[in-house]
Amino acid sequence: MFFKIYVDFNFLFEYIKFIKFIYESQMLSNQHSPYIRCPAVRSKFALDHLLGPSVNASSYLLKKITGKEKRERMRNLYTPSDIRQAKIALHGIDQNKPAKLRRPPIIHIRMAKGGTGKSVIAGNVTAALSMLGYKVLAIDGDPQASLTNMLGVDSSLDDIVHIGHLMLAAEDTRKKLDIDSAIKHIYPDGMLDLIPADITLTQTDSWLMSRVGRDSVLDRLIEENLEIFSRYDAIVIDSAPGTTLLSYNFMAACKTILAVVWLDRESLKAINLLVGNVSEINRAYPEKKLDIEIIANGYHPSYSHCKEALAILAEKYKPFLNENVIPHYSGFAKQQSLLIEQSQGPLVEQEPNSIGAKAMFDLSKSLLSRYGITLFGFDENITPLTRKAISGGE
Ligand SMILES: Nc1ncnc2c1ncn2[C@@H]1O[C@H](COP(=O)(O)OP(=O)(O)O)[C@@H](O)[C@H]1O
Ligand SMILES: [Mg+2]
């Protein structure tokens, strides 16, 4: 009996030591590689797609601004922070101006149906905005963790701190909130950060159930931690299809939902449901004026049902339909390669010149004015689009 207890304790002790070792080695590897990837593009791409047409720059000027003019014989590559630096210089922005604390625009990607391309849009818009020089925080709000995995973070690792954990800690005065411990750095210089998800995010709802003001926990979390959230020019939230308390929190925190519609019959039904949902919220909280921006995804010119679905969508929801229709493109499926274990990043990183990526860059540029996304401290004259709020009658 005594021996048995001894053996068990010994085993427990060894087990704890092993877990501690794994944890410490992971922390160490995180310290040594604070970011996962860094996309870089040639000067022609930077000038034609990322900087143009709002600024008029030459490749010489681009080299000079980014301090690469000495490497004449080598082809220069430009990272998201180089593009940011170039935009700031070309617009004559004073970087020493004290920064205002403000809540960045939130792009909450949502649809009442799965498989419409929400995560594909979330990953590509996040990366594209960053490559355009904007600092972005991606929040994975789906326990399936597609966005987490697409951005290259393994959601099966033990060290995931997700948005549900942060919301719980923010409301519980006994728990110390450390938002930075949740953030994974995807690109260098804070150009793209991620609050990842894992399957345990499903537990958030059962805990939210018992809270007073359960729809606005995330809203309060952001408001009370503006010094962290102000670092970003935009926040992108990917979410699961169902209507959960967590999804209501995302809706309460944002002004405009980005709805992704796959061009088929089921998706058209689901968008009616989502618009109904939005009008319900606006009836209950008239001051909220929740807006919706609709993206048509998966368009293929030789499929007649795509054309029909697009025509119906345009007729019914014209003021809300984004002018950029995302094509059906095989490269989106290749983002999650079965052969390579770790994701190589969204399409805009892997094949920036492809038609799929081009549509994503155009979409992201259109979202700058829709959402009022500005480089911190400049472009301040861009105001988000305002339109009549969706009411109960629509
Ligand atoms: N425009 C597109 N062209 C081709 N395949 C697409 C496109 N958009 C999404 N897909 C594919 O559809 C599937 C579902 O996309 P996903 O973004 O995971 O949907 P959701 O997040 O809405 O559940 C994925 O396999 C993805 O590669
Ligand atoms: Mg998804």
Short mmCIF file of C-alpha atoms and ligand atoms in Angstrom, two decimals:
data_model
loop_
_atom_site.label_atom_id
_atom_site.label_comp_id
_atom_site.label_asym_id
_atom_site.label_seq_id
_atom_site.Cartn_x
_atom_site.Cartn_y
_atom_site.Cartn_z
CA MET A 1 0.00 0.00 0.00
CA PHE A 2 2.71 2.40 1.08
CA PHE A 3 4.78 1.48 -1.96
CA LYS A 4 1.87 2.06 -4.28
CA ILE A 5 1.29 5.55 -2.92
CA TYR A 6 4.98 6.31 -3.27
CA VAL A 7 5.03 5.17 -6.88
CA ASP A 8 1.98 7.29 -7.71
CA PHE A 9 3.45 10.37 -6.11
CA ASN A 10 6.71 9.82 -7.88
CA PHE A 11 4.89 9.49 -11.18
CA LEU A 12 2.92 12.68 -10.47
CA PHE A 13 6.11 14.54 -9.63
CA GLU A 14 7.78 13.41 -12.88
CA TYR A 15 4.66 14.32 -14.83
CA ILE A 16 4.57 17.87 -13.39
CA LYS A 17 8.29 18.25 -14.20
CA PHE A 18 7.63 17.12 -17.77
CA ILE A 19 4.70 19.57 -18.23
CA LYS A 20 6.84 22.37 -16.77
CA PHE A 21 9.63 21.52 -19.20
CA ILE A 22 7.26 21.56 -22.21
CA TYR A 23 5.74 24.85 -21.04
CA GLU A 24 9.11 26.51 -20.50
CA SER A 25 10.54 25.33 -23.81
CA GLN A 26 7.45 26.69 -25.55
CA MET A 27 7.77 30.05 -23.81
CA LEU A 28 11.41 30.10 -24.86
CA SER A 29 10.63 29.33 -28.47
CA ASN A 30 7.97 32.07 -28.42
CA GLN A 31 10.55 34.50 -27.07
CA HIS A 32 13.02 33.57 -29.75
CA SER A 33 10.52 33.76 -32.59
CA PRO A 34 8.14 36.54 -31.65
CA TYR A 35 6.47 36.40 -35.07
CA ILE A 36 5.66 33.69 -37.51
CA ARG A 37 6.09 35.11 -41.01
CA CYS A 38 6.82 38.31 -42.82
CA PRO A 39 5.36 38.77 -46.30
CA ALA A 40 7.45 40.86 -48.66
CA VAL A 41 6.64 42.17 -52.13
CA ARG A 42 8.69 43.63 -54.97
CA SER A 43 8.72 47.37 -55.57
CA LYS A 44 6.44 47.18 -58.64
CA PHE A 45 3.74 45.43 -56.61
CA ALA A 46 4.23 47.85 -53.71
CA LEU A 47 3.91 50.86 -56.03
CA ASP A 48 1.03 49.58 -58.18
CA HIS A 49 -1.13 47.87 -55.58
CA LEU A 50 -0.19 48.79 -52.03
CA LEU A 51 0.79 52.46 -52.26
CA GLY A 52 -1.01 53.58 -55.41
CA PRO A 53 -3.00 55.32 -56.59
CA SER A 54 -3.37 57.67 -53.59
CA VAL A 55 0.33 58.48 -53.47
CA ASN A 56 2.68 59.22 -56.30
CA ALA A 57 5.98 57.53 -55.59
CA SER A 58 8.87 56.16 -57.62
CA SER A 59 10.87 53.06 -56.80
CA TYR A 60 13.82 55.33 -55.98
CA LEU A 61 11.74 57.25 -53.43
CA LEU A 62 10.46 54.00 -51.95
CA LYS A 63 14.04 52.73 -51.52
CA LYS A 64 15.10 56.00 -49.96
CA ILE A 65 12.23 56.19 -47.48
CA THR A 66 12.72 52.62 -46.34
CA GLY A 67 16.51 52.96 -46.13
CA LYS A 68 17.24 50.43 -48.89
CA GLU A 69 18.89 52.72 -51.42
CA LYS A 70 22.36 51.29 -50.85
CA ARG A 71 21.41 47.80 -52.02
CA GLU A 72 21.38 48.79 -55.69
CA ARG A 73 22.22 45.45 -57.25
CA MET A 74 19.74 43.48 -55.20
CA ARG A 75 16.03 43.29 -55.76
CA ASN A 76 14.37 45.01 -52.87
CA LEU A 77 11.48 43.46 -51.02
CA TYR A 78 9.00 45.50 -49.01
CA THR A 79 7.33 44.29 -45.83
CA PRO A 80 4.05 45.59 -44.31
CA SER A 81 5.96 47.92 -41.98
CA ASP A 82 8.00 49.28 -44.96
CA ILE A 83 4.71 50.12 -46.69
CA ARG A 84 3.45 51.80 -43.51
CA GLN A 85 6.68 53.78 -43.22
CA ALA A 86 6.40 54.84 -46.88
CA LYS A 87 2.76 55.93 -46.50
CA ILE A 88 3.56 57.94 -43.38
CA ALA A 89 6.49 59.67 -45.10
CA LEU A 90 4.65 60.30 -48.37
CA HIS A 91 1.71 61.85 -46.54
CA GLY A 92 4.02 63.98 -44.40
CA ILE A 93 2.75 62.58 -41.11
CA ASP A 94 4.36 63.65 -37.87
CA GLN A 95 5.03 60.36 -36.12
CA ASN A 96 5.95 62.13 -32.89
CA LYS A 97 2.45 63.53 -32.51
CA PRO A 98 1.03 62.10 -29.27
CA ALA A 99 -1.34 59.28 -30.08
CA LYS A 100 -5.00 59.56 -29.12
CA LEU A 101 -6.63 56.62 -27.39
CA ARG A 102 -9.52 55.48 -29.54
CA ARG A 103 -11.42 52.33 -30.39
CA PRO A 104 -10.36 51.13 -33.85
CA PRO A 105 -13.06 50.20 -36.37
CA ILE A 106 -14.20 46.59 -35.94
CA ILE A 107 -14.92 44.38 -38.95
CA HIS A 108 -17.08 41.60 -37.58
CA ILE A 109 -17.45 38.85 -40.18
CA ARG A 110 -20.68 37.00 -39.73
CA MET A 111 -23.23 34.81 -41.50
CA ALA A 112 -26.10 32.65 -40.32
CA LYS A 113 -24.64 29.72 -42.30
CA GLY A 114 -21.36 27.81 -42.32
CA GLY A 115 -19.06 27.29 -45.30
CA THR A 116 -19.78 30.61 -47.05
CA GLY A 117 -16.15 31.79 -46.90
CA LYS A 118 -16.16 33.83 -43.68
CA SER A 119 -12.77 32.56 -42.53
CA VAL A 120 -11.29 32.86 -46.04
CA ILE A 121 -12.40 36.51 -46.17
CA ALA A 122 -11.28 37.12 -42.56
CA GLY A 123 -7.77 35.75 -43.17
CA ASN A 124 -7.24 37.50 -46.48
CA VAL A 125 -8.71 40.86 -45.46
CA THR A 126 -6.61 40.80 -42.28
CA ALA A 127 -3.40 40.07 -44.19
CA ALA A 128 -4.26 42.46 -47.04
CA LEU A 129 -4.97 45.38 -44.69
CA SER A 130 -1.66 44.73 -42.98
CA MET A 131 0.21 44.53 -46.31
CA LEU A 132 -1.45 47.88 -47.18
CA GLY A 133 0.35 49.34 -44.16
CA TYR A 134 -2.37 49.19 -41.49
CA LYS A 135 -1.85 47.58 -38.08
CA VAL A 136 -4.45 44.87 -37.60
CA LEU A 137 -5.61 42.76 -34.69
CA ALA A 138 -7.37 39.57 -35.78
CA ILE A 139 -9.68 37.93 -33.22
CA ASP A 140 -10.71 34.37 -33.90
CA GLY A 141 -14.23 34.07 -32.51
CA ASP A 142 -14.92 30.59 -33.86
CA PRO A 143 -14.13 27.46 -31.78
CA GLN A 144 -13.31 25.70 -35.07
CA ALA A 145 -10.26 28.01 -35.17
CA SER A 146 -9.98 28.17 -38.99
CA LEU A 147 -8.57 31.70 -38.87
CA THR A 148 -6.05 30.73 -36.17
CA ASN A 149 -4.79 27.84 -38.26
CA MET A 150 -4.80 29.83 -41.52
CA LEU A 151 -2.61 32.48 -39.93
CA GLY A 152 -0.16 29.73 -38.94
CA VAL A 153 -0.91 29.17 -35.24
CA ASP A 154 -1.62 25.59 -34.21
CA SER A 155 -4.93 25.70 -32.31
CA SER A 156 -4.24 22.31 -30.71
CA LEU A 157 -1.37 23.70 -28.62
CA ASP A 158 -1.94 24.11 -24.89
CA ASP A 159 -0.99 27.76 -24.64
CA ILE A 160 -4.01 29.26 -26.44
CA VAL A 161 -5.59 32.13 -24.50
CA HIS A 162 -8.76 33.02 -26.40
CA ILE A 163 -11.17 35.93 -26.35
CA GLY A 164 -13.54 33.99 -24.02
CA HIS A 165 -10.73 33.68 -21.44
CA LEU A 166 -10.09 37.43 -21.70
CA MET A 167 -13.78 38.28 -21.34
CA LEU A 168 -14.02 36.02 -18.29
CA ALA A 169 -10.93 37.53 -16.68
CA ALA A 170 -12.12 41.08 -17.40
CA GLU A 171 -15.37 40.49 -15.51
CA ASP A 172 -13.81 38.57 -12.64
CA THR A 173 -12.11 41.02 -10.30
CA ARG A 174 -10.04 38.21 -8.74
CA LYS A 175 -8.36 37.39 -12.03
CA LYS A 176 -5.63 39.61 -13.39
CA LEU A 177 -6.20 40.45 -17.02
CA ASP A 178 -3.19 40.26 -19.31
CA ILE A 179 -4.35 40.78 -22.89
CA ASP A 180 -0.77 40.66 -24.17
CA SER A 181 -0.41 37.07 -22.96
CA ALA A 182 -3.16 36.09 -25.43
CA ILE A 183 -1.71 37.91 -28.43
CA LYS A 184 0.33 35.96 -31.01
CA HIS A 185 2.53 38.05 -33.27
CA ILE A 186 2.05 36.94 -36.86
CA TYR A 187 3.96 39.70 -38.72
CA PRO A 188 6.78 41.80 -37.22
CA ASP A 189 6.39 45.31 -35.76
CA GLY A 190 2.83 44.68 -34.56
CA MET A 191 1.54 44.83 -38.15
CA LEU A 192 -0.56 41.70 -37.68
CA ASP A 193 -1.42 40.25 -34.27
CA LEU A 194 -3.87 37.50 -33.44
CA ILE A 195 -5.97 36.51 -30.45
CA PRO A 196 -6.37 32.83 -31.38
CA ALA A 197 -9.18 30.37 -30.66
CA ASP A 198 -9.47 26.73 -29.77
CA ILE A 199 -12.34 24.35 -29.16
CA THR A 200 -12.75 25.47 -25.53
CA LEU A 201 -14.18 28.77 -26.82
CA THR A 202 -17.53 26.90 -26.89
CA GLN A 203 -17.60 27.13 -23.10
CA THR A 204 -17.86 30.92 -23.17
CA ASP A 205 -21.63 30.89 -23.66
CA SER A 206 -22.44 28.83 -20.57
CA TRP A 207 -20.41 31.24 -18.48
CA LEU A 208 -21.91 34.36 -20.16
CA MET A 209 -25.40 33.06 -19.35
CA SER A 210 -25.02 34.00 -15.69
CA ARG A 211 -23.67 37.53 -16.24
CA VAL A 212 -25.58 40.76 -15.90
CA GLY A 213 -25.15 42.77 -19.11
CA ARG A 214 -24.07 39.59 -20.88
CA ASP A 215 -24.29 41.09 -24.40
CA SER A 216 -21.76 43.79 -23.71
CA VAL A 217 -18.88 42.04 -21.93
CA LEU A 218 -16.55 42.40 -24.95
CA ASP A 219 -17.62 46.01 -25.46
CA ARG A 220 -16.57 46.81 -21.87
CA LEU A 221 -13.34 44.84 -22.24
CA ILE A 222 -12.34 46.95 -25.26
CA GLU A 223 -13.41 50.23 -23.68
CA GLU A 224 -11.47 49.55 -20.49
CA ASN A 225 -8.29 48.52 -22.32
CA LEU A 226 -8.04 51.19 -24.98
CA GLU A 227 -4.30 51.59 -24.45
CA ILE A 228 -3.88 48.10 -25.94
CA PHE A 229 -6.59 48.21 -28.62
CA SER A 230 -5.53 51.71 -29.75
CA ARG A 231 -2.30 50.19 -31.08
CA TYR A 232 -4.27 48.89 -34.04
CA ASP A 233 -5.84 50.66 -37.00
CA ALA A 234 -8.49 47.93 -37.34
CA ILE A 235 -9.81 44.83 -35.59
CA VAL A 236 -11.11 41.89 -37.63
CA ILE A 237 -13.31 39.29 -35.91
CA ASP A 238 -14.13 35.95 -37.54
CA SER A 239 -17.14 34.19 -36.03
CA ALA A 240 -19.05 30.94 -36.00
CA PRO A 241 -22.37 30.72 -37.89
CA GLY A 242 -24.77 30.09 -34.97
CA THR A 243 -26.48 32.75 -32.90
CA THR A 244 -24.76 32.56 -29.54
CA LEU A 245 -24.19 34.98 -26.67
CA LEU A 246 -20.61 35.30 -27.88
CA SER A 247 -21.84 36.36 -31.33
CA TYR A 248 -24.15 38.92 -29.69
CA ASN A 249 -21.08 40.30 -27.91
CA PHE A 250 -19.31 40.71 -31.25
CA MET A 251 -22.38 42.45 -32.72
CA ALA A 252 -22.63 44.76 -29.72
CA ALA A 253 -18.97 45.78 -30.07
CA CYS A 254 -19.08 46.60 -33.81
CA LYS A 255 -20.95 49.15 -35.91
CA THR A 256 -21.06 47.27 -39.21
CA ILE A 257 -21.29 43.53 -39.74
CA LEU A 258 -19.54 42.10 -42.77
CA ALA A 259 -21.82 39.36 -44.10
CA VAL A 260 -20.35 36.79 -46.49
CA VAL A 261 -22.82 35.24 -48.91
CA TRP A 262 -21.93 32.19 -50.99
CA LEU A 263 -23.87 32.50 -54.25
CA ASP A 264 -26.46 29.77 -53.78
CA ARG A 265 -30.03 29.32 -52.58
CA GLU A 266 -29.19 28.38 -48.94
CA SER A 267 -26.99 31.40 -48.49
CA LEU A 268 -29.72 33.72 -49.84
CA LYS A 269 -32.08 32.32 -47.20
CA ALA A 270 -29.42 32.76 -44.53
CA ILE A 271 -28.78 36.41 -45.44
CA ASN A 272 -32.51 37.14 -45.03
CA LEU A 273 -32.24 35.60 -41.56
CA LEU A 274 -29.19 37.69 -40.68
CA VAL A 275 -30.76 40.93 -41.94
CA GLY A 276 -33.83 40.05 -39.84
CA ASN A 277 -31.52 39.57 -36.86
CA VAL A 278 -29.91 42.96 -37.40
CA SER A 279 -33.28 44.70 -37.69
CA GLU A 280 -34.40 43.02 -34.45
CA ILE A 281 -31.34 44.43 -32.69
CA ASN A 282 -32.03 47.88 -34.15
CA ARG A 283 -35.63 47.69 -32.96
CA ALA A 284 -34.52 46.77 -29.45
CA TYR A 285 -31.68 49.33 -29.36
CA PRO A 286 -32.58 52.14 -31.80
CA GLU A 287 -29.47 54.16 -30.88
CA LYS A 288 -27.21 51.26 -31.98
CA LYS A 289 -27.90 51.68 -35.74
CA LEU A 290 -26.15 48.41 -36.57
CA ASP A 291 -25.22 48.35 -40.25
CA ILE A 292 -24.41 45.52 -42.62
CA GLU A 293 -22.04 45.21 -45.59
CA ILE A 294 -22.63 42.22 -47.84
CA ILE A 295 -19.91 40.42 -49.80
CA ALA A 296 -20.83 38.00 -52.57
CA ASN A 297 -18.32 35.13 -52.58
CA GLY A 298 -17.58 32.25 -54.96
CA TYR A 299 -18.73 33.81 -58.24
CA HIS A 300 -18.12 31.67 -61.32
CA PRO A 301 -19.19 33.16 -64.70
CA SER A 302 -20.11 29.81 -66.23
CA TYR A 303 -22.47 28.79 -63.42
CA SER A 304 -25.92 30.23 -64.10
CA HIS A 305 -27.02 29.85 -60.46
CA CYS A 306 -24.20 32.25 -59.43
CA LYS A 307 -25.47 34.89 -61.84
CA GLU A 308 -29.05 34.43 -60.65
CA ALA A 309 -28.08 34.58 -56.98
CA LEU A 310 -26.01 37.72 -57.58
CA ALA A 311 -28.92 39.37 -59.43
CA ILE A 312 -31.32 38.57 -56.56
CA LEU A 313 -28.83 39.86 -54.00
CA ALA A 314 -28.26 43.07 -55.97
CA GLU A 315 -31.98 43.69 -56.35
CA LYS A 316 -32.85 43.07 -52.71
CA TYR A 317 -29.85 44.51 -50.91
CA LYS A 318 -28.28 46.95 -53.39
CA PRO A 319 -27.22 49.68 -50.91
CA PHE A 320 -25.51 47.07 -48.72
CA LEU A 321 -23.78 45.00 -51.39
CA ASN A 322 -20.04 45.61 -51.77
CA GLU A 323 -18.99 46.33 -55.35
CA ASN A 324 -16.22 43.71 -55.18
CA VAL A 325 -17.46 40.22 -55.92
CA ILE A 326 -15.01 37.52 -54.86
CA PRO A 327 -14.47 34.95 -57.64
CA HIS A 328 -14.52 31.21 -57.22
CA TYR A 329 -10.79 30.54 -57.18
CA SER A 330 -9.05 27.23 -56.52
CA GLY A 331 -6.17 28.95 -54.70
CA PHE A 332 -8.41 29.55 -51.67
CA ALA A 333 -8.64 25.81 -51.10
CA LYS A 334 -4.84 25.47 -51.41
CA GLN A 335 -4.41 27.83 -48.45
CA GLN A 336 -5.07 24.86 -46.20
CA SER A 337 -2.68 22.42 -47.84
CA LEU A 338 -2.92 18.84 -46.66
CA LEU A 339 0.72 18.22 -47.48
CA ILE A 340 2.24 21.03 -45.47
CA GLU A 341 1.40 20.77 -41.80
CA GLN A 342 1.67 24.44 -40.92
CA SER A 343 -0.28 27.02 -42.93
CA GLN A 344 1.80 29.18 -45.22
CA GLY A 345 -0.64 32.04 -44.75
CA PRO A 346 -3.63 33.41 -46.64
CA LEU A 347 -3.71 33.65 -50.44
CA VAL A 348 -2.77 37.36 -50.52
CA GLU A 349 0.57 36.31 -49.00
CA GLN A 350 1.11 33.16 -51.03
CA GLU A 351 0.00 34.38 -54.48
CA PRO A 352 -0.42 38.17 -54.27
CA ASN A 353 -0.72 38.46 -58.06
CA SER A 354 -3.53 35.92 -58.47
CA ILE A 355 -7.08 36.96 -59.36
CA GLY A 356 -8.31 35.76 -55.96
CA ALA A 357 -5.76 37.92 -54.14
CA LYS A 358 -6.47 40.90 -56.37
CA ALA A 359 -10.17 40.71 -55.43
CA MET A 360 -9.18 40.56 -51.74
CA PHE A 361 -6.91 43.63 -52.04
CA ASP A 362 -9.70 45.57 -53.82
CA LEU A 363 -12.21 44.47 -51.20
CA SER A 364 -9.86 45.52 -48.38
CA LYS A 365 -9.29 48.94 -49.98
CA SER A 366 -13.06 49.45 -50.21
CA LEU A 367 -13.38 48.59 -46.51
CA LEU A 368 -10.99 51.42 -45.59
CA SER A 369 -13.63 54.02 -46.37
CA ARG A 370 -16.61 51.84 -45.40
CA TYR A 371 -15.24 51.36 -41.89
CA GLY A 372 -13.23 54.58 -41.57
CA ILE A 373 -9.91 52.73 -41.18
CA THR A 374 -7.07 55.22 -41.03
CA LEU A 375 -3.35 55.04 -40.48
CA PHE A 376 -3.04 56.11 -36.90
CA GLY A 377 -2.73 59.90 -36.86
CA PHE A 378 -3.45 60.55 -40.52
CA ASP A 379 -6.13 60.11 -43.20
CA GLU A 380 -8.31 61.41 -40.38
CA ASN A 381 -10.61 63.04 -42.89
CA ILE A 382 -11.91 59.64 -44.01
CA THR A 383 -15.26 59.09 -42.33
CA PRO A 384 -17.08 55.81 -42.41
CA LEU A 385 -19.96 55.44 -44.81
CA THR A 386 -23.27 56.24 -43.18
CA ARG A 387 -26.56 54.96 -44.49
CA LYS A 388 -30.06 54.50 -43.24
CA ALA A 389 -30.06 51.90 -40.46
CA ILE A 390 -31.73 48.60 -41.25
CA SER A 391 -35.08 48.86 -39.53
CA GLY A 392 -37.76 46.33 -38.69
CA GLY A 393 -39.62 47.14 -41.88
CA GLU A 394 -36.86 46.00 -44.25
N1 LIG B 1 -13.98 32.29 -53.34
C1 LIG B 1 -13.73 30.99 -53.09
N2 LIG B 1 -13.35 30.16 -54.11
C2 LIG B 1 -13.12 28.86 -53.88
N3 LIG B 1 -13.23 28.27 -52.68
C3 LIG B 1 -13.61 29.03 -51.63
C4 LIG B 1 -13.87 30.43 -51.78
N4 LIG B 1 -14.22 30.93 -50.56
C5 LIG B 1 -14.19 29.88 -49.70
N5 LIG B 1 -13.83 28.75 -50.34
C6 LIG B 1 -13.69 27.41 -49.74
O1 LIG B 1 -14.91 27.10 -49.08
C7 LIG B 1 -14.65 26.39 -47.87
C8 LIG B 1 -15.34 27.08 -46.70
O2 LIG B 1 -14.70 28.33 -46.45
P1 LIG B 1 -14.58 28.93 -44.99
O3 LIG B 1 -13.94 30.26 -45.12
O4 LIG B 1 -13.95 27.96 -44.07
O5 LIG B 1 -16.12 29.09 -44.62
P2 LIG B 1 -16.79 29.55 -43.24
O6 LIG B 1 -15.76 30.21 -42.41
O7 LIG B 1 -17.89 30.49 -43.65
O8 LIG B 1 -17.34 28.31 -42.62
C9 LIG B 1 -13.15 26.28 -47.74
O9 LIG B 1 -12.74 25.02 -48.17
C10 LIG B 1 -12.62 27.36 -48.66
O10 LIG B 1 -11.36 27.02 -49.21
MG MG B 2 -15.12 29.79 -40.48
#
